[in-house]
Tab-separated table of C-alpha atoms in Angstrom:
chain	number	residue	atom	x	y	z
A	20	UNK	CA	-2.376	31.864	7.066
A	21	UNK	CA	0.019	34.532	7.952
A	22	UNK	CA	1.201	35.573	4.932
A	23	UNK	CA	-2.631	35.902	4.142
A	24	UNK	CA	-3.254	37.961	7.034
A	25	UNK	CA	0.132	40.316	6.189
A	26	UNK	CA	-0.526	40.491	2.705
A	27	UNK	CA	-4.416	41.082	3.280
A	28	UNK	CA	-5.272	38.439	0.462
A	29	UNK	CA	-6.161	34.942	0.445
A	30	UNK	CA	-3.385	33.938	-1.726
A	31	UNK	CA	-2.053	30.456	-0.188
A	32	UNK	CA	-5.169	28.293	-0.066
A	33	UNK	CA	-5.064	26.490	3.365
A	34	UNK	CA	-5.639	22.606	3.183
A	35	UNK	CA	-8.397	20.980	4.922
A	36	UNK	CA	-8.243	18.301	7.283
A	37	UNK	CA	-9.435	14.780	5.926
A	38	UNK	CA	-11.686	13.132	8.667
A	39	UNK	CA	-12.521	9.725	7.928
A	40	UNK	CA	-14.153	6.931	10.175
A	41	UNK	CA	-10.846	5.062	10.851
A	42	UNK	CA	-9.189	8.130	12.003
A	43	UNK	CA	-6.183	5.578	13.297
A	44	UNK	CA	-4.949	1.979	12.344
A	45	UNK	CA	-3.095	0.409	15.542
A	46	UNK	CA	-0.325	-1.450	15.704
A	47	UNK	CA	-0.616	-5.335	15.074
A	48	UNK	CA	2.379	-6.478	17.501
A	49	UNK	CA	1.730	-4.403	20.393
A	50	UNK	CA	-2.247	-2.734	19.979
A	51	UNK	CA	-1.937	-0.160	22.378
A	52	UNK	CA	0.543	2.035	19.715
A	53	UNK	CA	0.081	3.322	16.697
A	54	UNK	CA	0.981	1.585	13.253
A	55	UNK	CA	4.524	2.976	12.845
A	56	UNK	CA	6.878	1.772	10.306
A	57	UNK	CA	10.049	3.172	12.509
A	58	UNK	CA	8.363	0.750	15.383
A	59	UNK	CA	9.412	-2.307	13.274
A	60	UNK	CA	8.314	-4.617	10.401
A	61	UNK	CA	5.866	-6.305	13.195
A	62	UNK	CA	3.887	-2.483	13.587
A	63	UNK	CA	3.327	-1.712	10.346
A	64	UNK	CA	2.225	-3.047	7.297
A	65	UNK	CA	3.737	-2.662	4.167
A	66	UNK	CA	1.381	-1.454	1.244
A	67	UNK	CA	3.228	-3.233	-1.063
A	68	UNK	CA	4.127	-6.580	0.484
A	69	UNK	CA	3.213	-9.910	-1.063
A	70	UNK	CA	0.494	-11.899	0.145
A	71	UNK	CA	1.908	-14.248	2.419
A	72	UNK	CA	4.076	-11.744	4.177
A	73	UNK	CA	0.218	-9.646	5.005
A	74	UNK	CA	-1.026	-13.096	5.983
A	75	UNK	CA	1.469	-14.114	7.898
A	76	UNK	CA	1.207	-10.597	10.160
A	77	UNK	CA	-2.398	-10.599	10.419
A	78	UNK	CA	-2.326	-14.046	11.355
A	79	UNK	CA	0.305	-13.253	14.263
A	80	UNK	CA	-1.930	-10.031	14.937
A	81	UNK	CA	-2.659	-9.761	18.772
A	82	UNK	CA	-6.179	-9.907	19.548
A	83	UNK	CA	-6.826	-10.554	23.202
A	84	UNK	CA	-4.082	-10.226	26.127
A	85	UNK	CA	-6.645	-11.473	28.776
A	86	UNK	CA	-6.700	-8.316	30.256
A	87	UNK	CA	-9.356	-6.664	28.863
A	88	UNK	CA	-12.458	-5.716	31.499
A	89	UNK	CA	-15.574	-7.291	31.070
A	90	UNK	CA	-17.959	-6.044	28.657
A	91	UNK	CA	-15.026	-4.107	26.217
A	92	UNK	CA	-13.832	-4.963	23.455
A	93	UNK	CA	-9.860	-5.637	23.729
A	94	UNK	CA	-8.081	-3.333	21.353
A	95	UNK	CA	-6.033	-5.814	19.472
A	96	UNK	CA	-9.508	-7.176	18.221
A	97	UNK	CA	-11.021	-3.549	17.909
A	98	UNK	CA	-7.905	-2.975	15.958
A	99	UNK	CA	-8.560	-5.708	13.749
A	100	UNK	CA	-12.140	-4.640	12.703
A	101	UNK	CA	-11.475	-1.747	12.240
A	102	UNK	CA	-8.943	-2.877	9.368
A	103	UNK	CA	-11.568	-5.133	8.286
A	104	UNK	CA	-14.094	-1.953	8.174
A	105	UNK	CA	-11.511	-0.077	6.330
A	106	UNK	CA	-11.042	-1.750	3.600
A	107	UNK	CA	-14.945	-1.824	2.853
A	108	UNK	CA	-15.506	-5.269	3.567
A	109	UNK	CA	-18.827	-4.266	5.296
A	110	UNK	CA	-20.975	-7.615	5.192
A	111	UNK	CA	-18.261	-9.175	6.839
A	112	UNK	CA	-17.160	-6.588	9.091
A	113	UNK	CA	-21.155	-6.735	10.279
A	114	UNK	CA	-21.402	-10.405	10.393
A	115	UNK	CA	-18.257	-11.036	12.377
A	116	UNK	CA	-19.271	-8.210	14.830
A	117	UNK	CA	-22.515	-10.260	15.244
A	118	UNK	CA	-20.901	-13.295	16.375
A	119	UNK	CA	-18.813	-10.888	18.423
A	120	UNK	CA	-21.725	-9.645	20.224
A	121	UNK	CA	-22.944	-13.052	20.745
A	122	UNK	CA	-20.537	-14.034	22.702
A	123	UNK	CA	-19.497	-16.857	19.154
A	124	UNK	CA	-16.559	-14.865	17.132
A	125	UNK	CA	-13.674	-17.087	16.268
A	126	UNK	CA	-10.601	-15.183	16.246
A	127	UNK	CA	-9.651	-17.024	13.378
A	128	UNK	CA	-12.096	-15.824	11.727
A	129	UNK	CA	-11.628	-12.425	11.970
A	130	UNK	CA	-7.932	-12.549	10.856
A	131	UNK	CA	-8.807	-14.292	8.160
A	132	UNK	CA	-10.935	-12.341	7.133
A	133	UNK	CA	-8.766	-9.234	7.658
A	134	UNK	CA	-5.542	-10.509	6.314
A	135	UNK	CA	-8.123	-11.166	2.597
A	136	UNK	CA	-9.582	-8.074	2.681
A	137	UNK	CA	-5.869	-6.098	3.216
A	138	UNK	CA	-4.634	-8.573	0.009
A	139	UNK	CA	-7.572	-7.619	-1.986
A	140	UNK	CA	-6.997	-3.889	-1.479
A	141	UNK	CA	-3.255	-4.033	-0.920
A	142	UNK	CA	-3.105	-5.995	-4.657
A	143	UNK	CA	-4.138	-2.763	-6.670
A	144	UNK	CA	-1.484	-0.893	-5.171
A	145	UNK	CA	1.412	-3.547	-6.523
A	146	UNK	CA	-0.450	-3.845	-9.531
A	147	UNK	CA	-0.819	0.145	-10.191
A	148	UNK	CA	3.151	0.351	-9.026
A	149	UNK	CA	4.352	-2.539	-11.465
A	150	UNK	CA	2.890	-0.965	-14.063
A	151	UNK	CA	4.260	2.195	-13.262
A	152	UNK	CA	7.778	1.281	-12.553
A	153	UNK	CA	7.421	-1.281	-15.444
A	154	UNK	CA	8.958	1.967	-18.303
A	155	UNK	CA	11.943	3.353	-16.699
A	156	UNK	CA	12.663	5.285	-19.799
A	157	UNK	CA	8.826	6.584	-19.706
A	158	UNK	CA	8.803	7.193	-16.192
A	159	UNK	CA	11.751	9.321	-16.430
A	160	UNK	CA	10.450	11.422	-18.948
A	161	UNK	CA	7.638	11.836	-16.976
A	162	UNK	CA	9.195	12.968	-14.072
A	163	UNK	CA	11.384	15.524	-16.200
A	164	UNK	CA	8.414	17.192	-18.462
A	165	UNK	CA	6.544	17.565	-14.545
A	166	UNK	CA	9.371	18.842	-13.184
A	167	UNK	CA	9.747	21.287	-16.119
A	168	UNK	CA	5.889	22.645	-15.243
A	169	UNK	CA	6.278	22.884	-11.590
A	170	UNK	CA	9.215	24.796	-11.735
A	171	UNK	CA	7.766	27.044	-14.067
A	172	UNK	CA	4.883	27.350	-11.800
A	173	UNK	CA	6.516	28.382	-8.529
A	174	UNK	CA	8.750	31.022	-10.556
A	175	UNK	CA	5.365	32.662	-11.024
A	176	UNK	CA	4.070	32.063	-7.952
A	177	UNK	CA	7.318	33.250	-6.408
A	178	UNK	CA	7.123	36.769	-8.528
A	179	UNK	CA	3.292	37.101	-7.440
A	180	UNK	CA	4.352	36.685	-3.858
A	181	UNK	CA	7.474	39.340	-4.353
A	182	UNK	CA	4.814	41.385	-6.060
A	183	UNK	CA	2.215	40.994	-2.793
A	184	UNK	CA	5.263	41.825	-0.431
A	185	UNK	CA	6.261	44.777	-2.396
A	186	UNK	CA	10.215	43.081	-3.554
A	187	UNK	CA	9.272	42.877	-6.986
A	188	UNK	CA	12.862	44.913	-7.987
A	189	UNK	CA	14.720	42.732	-5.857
């Protein structure tokens, strides 16, 4: 923005913020944080993990300390619908808050649930990266040939930008 404003052109385009309606996923060990990989395995999970290992944390997901006030939802339970809502798993995510609202939700349920809605969506992400990863050689030459173009790129962006700023001899 201020090289924009010095060079009186909009030359760098500035990104946009992404708002979606999970703006943050909490923590499963300790609800209160934020999901944070340098937390510990228990705060985060892993995109790629296997199944049981996303079962296994969802299952040990905190839900309810006991010390939630009357009439709020506790934020270990919040946390886990909005996982569930997340990953698109709508019907359930309305059916479960039913049951929620009527006073009937089985915890159980929910991480259930949650933990086969993360394996569903987590799964295309292994899949995509085995097949990726599965060509060394071709991911290699990949990486090369786009390295190739992007430095090309920013030497021209780099003379524009001398050329804006008025170093084009140097």
């Amino acid at each position: 923005q201020r090289f924009n404003t010095q060079v009186g052109k909009e030359y760098f385009v500035l990104p946009e913020p992404l708002y979606t309606e999970t703006p943050k996923i909490r923590s499963t060990a300790d609800p209160a944080k934020k999901m944070s990989k340098s937390a510990g395995e228990k705060h985060y999970i892993n995109a790629f993990a296997d199944e049981a290992t996303i079962r296994r944390q969802i299952k040990s997901a905190v839900t309810d300390s006991g010390d939630t006030p009357e009439g709020t939802m506790a934020e270990g339970v919040q946390n886990l619908f909005e996982m569930l809502k997340a990953a698109g798993w709508n019907e359930e995510y309305n059916a479960l808050m039913e049951n929620y609202n009527q006073g009937g939700l089985k915890y159980v349920d929910l991480k259930q649930n949650t933990a086969d809605a993360l394996v569903q969506m987590i799964s295309g992400f292994r899949e995509k990266k085995k097949e990726i990863t599965s060509d060394k050689r071709k991911l290699k030459d990949q990486v090369k040939q786009s390295s190739a173009e992007i430095r090309k790129r920013a030497q021209e962006t780099l003379k524009e930008v001398k050329e804006l700023v008025g170093l084009l001899n140097v």
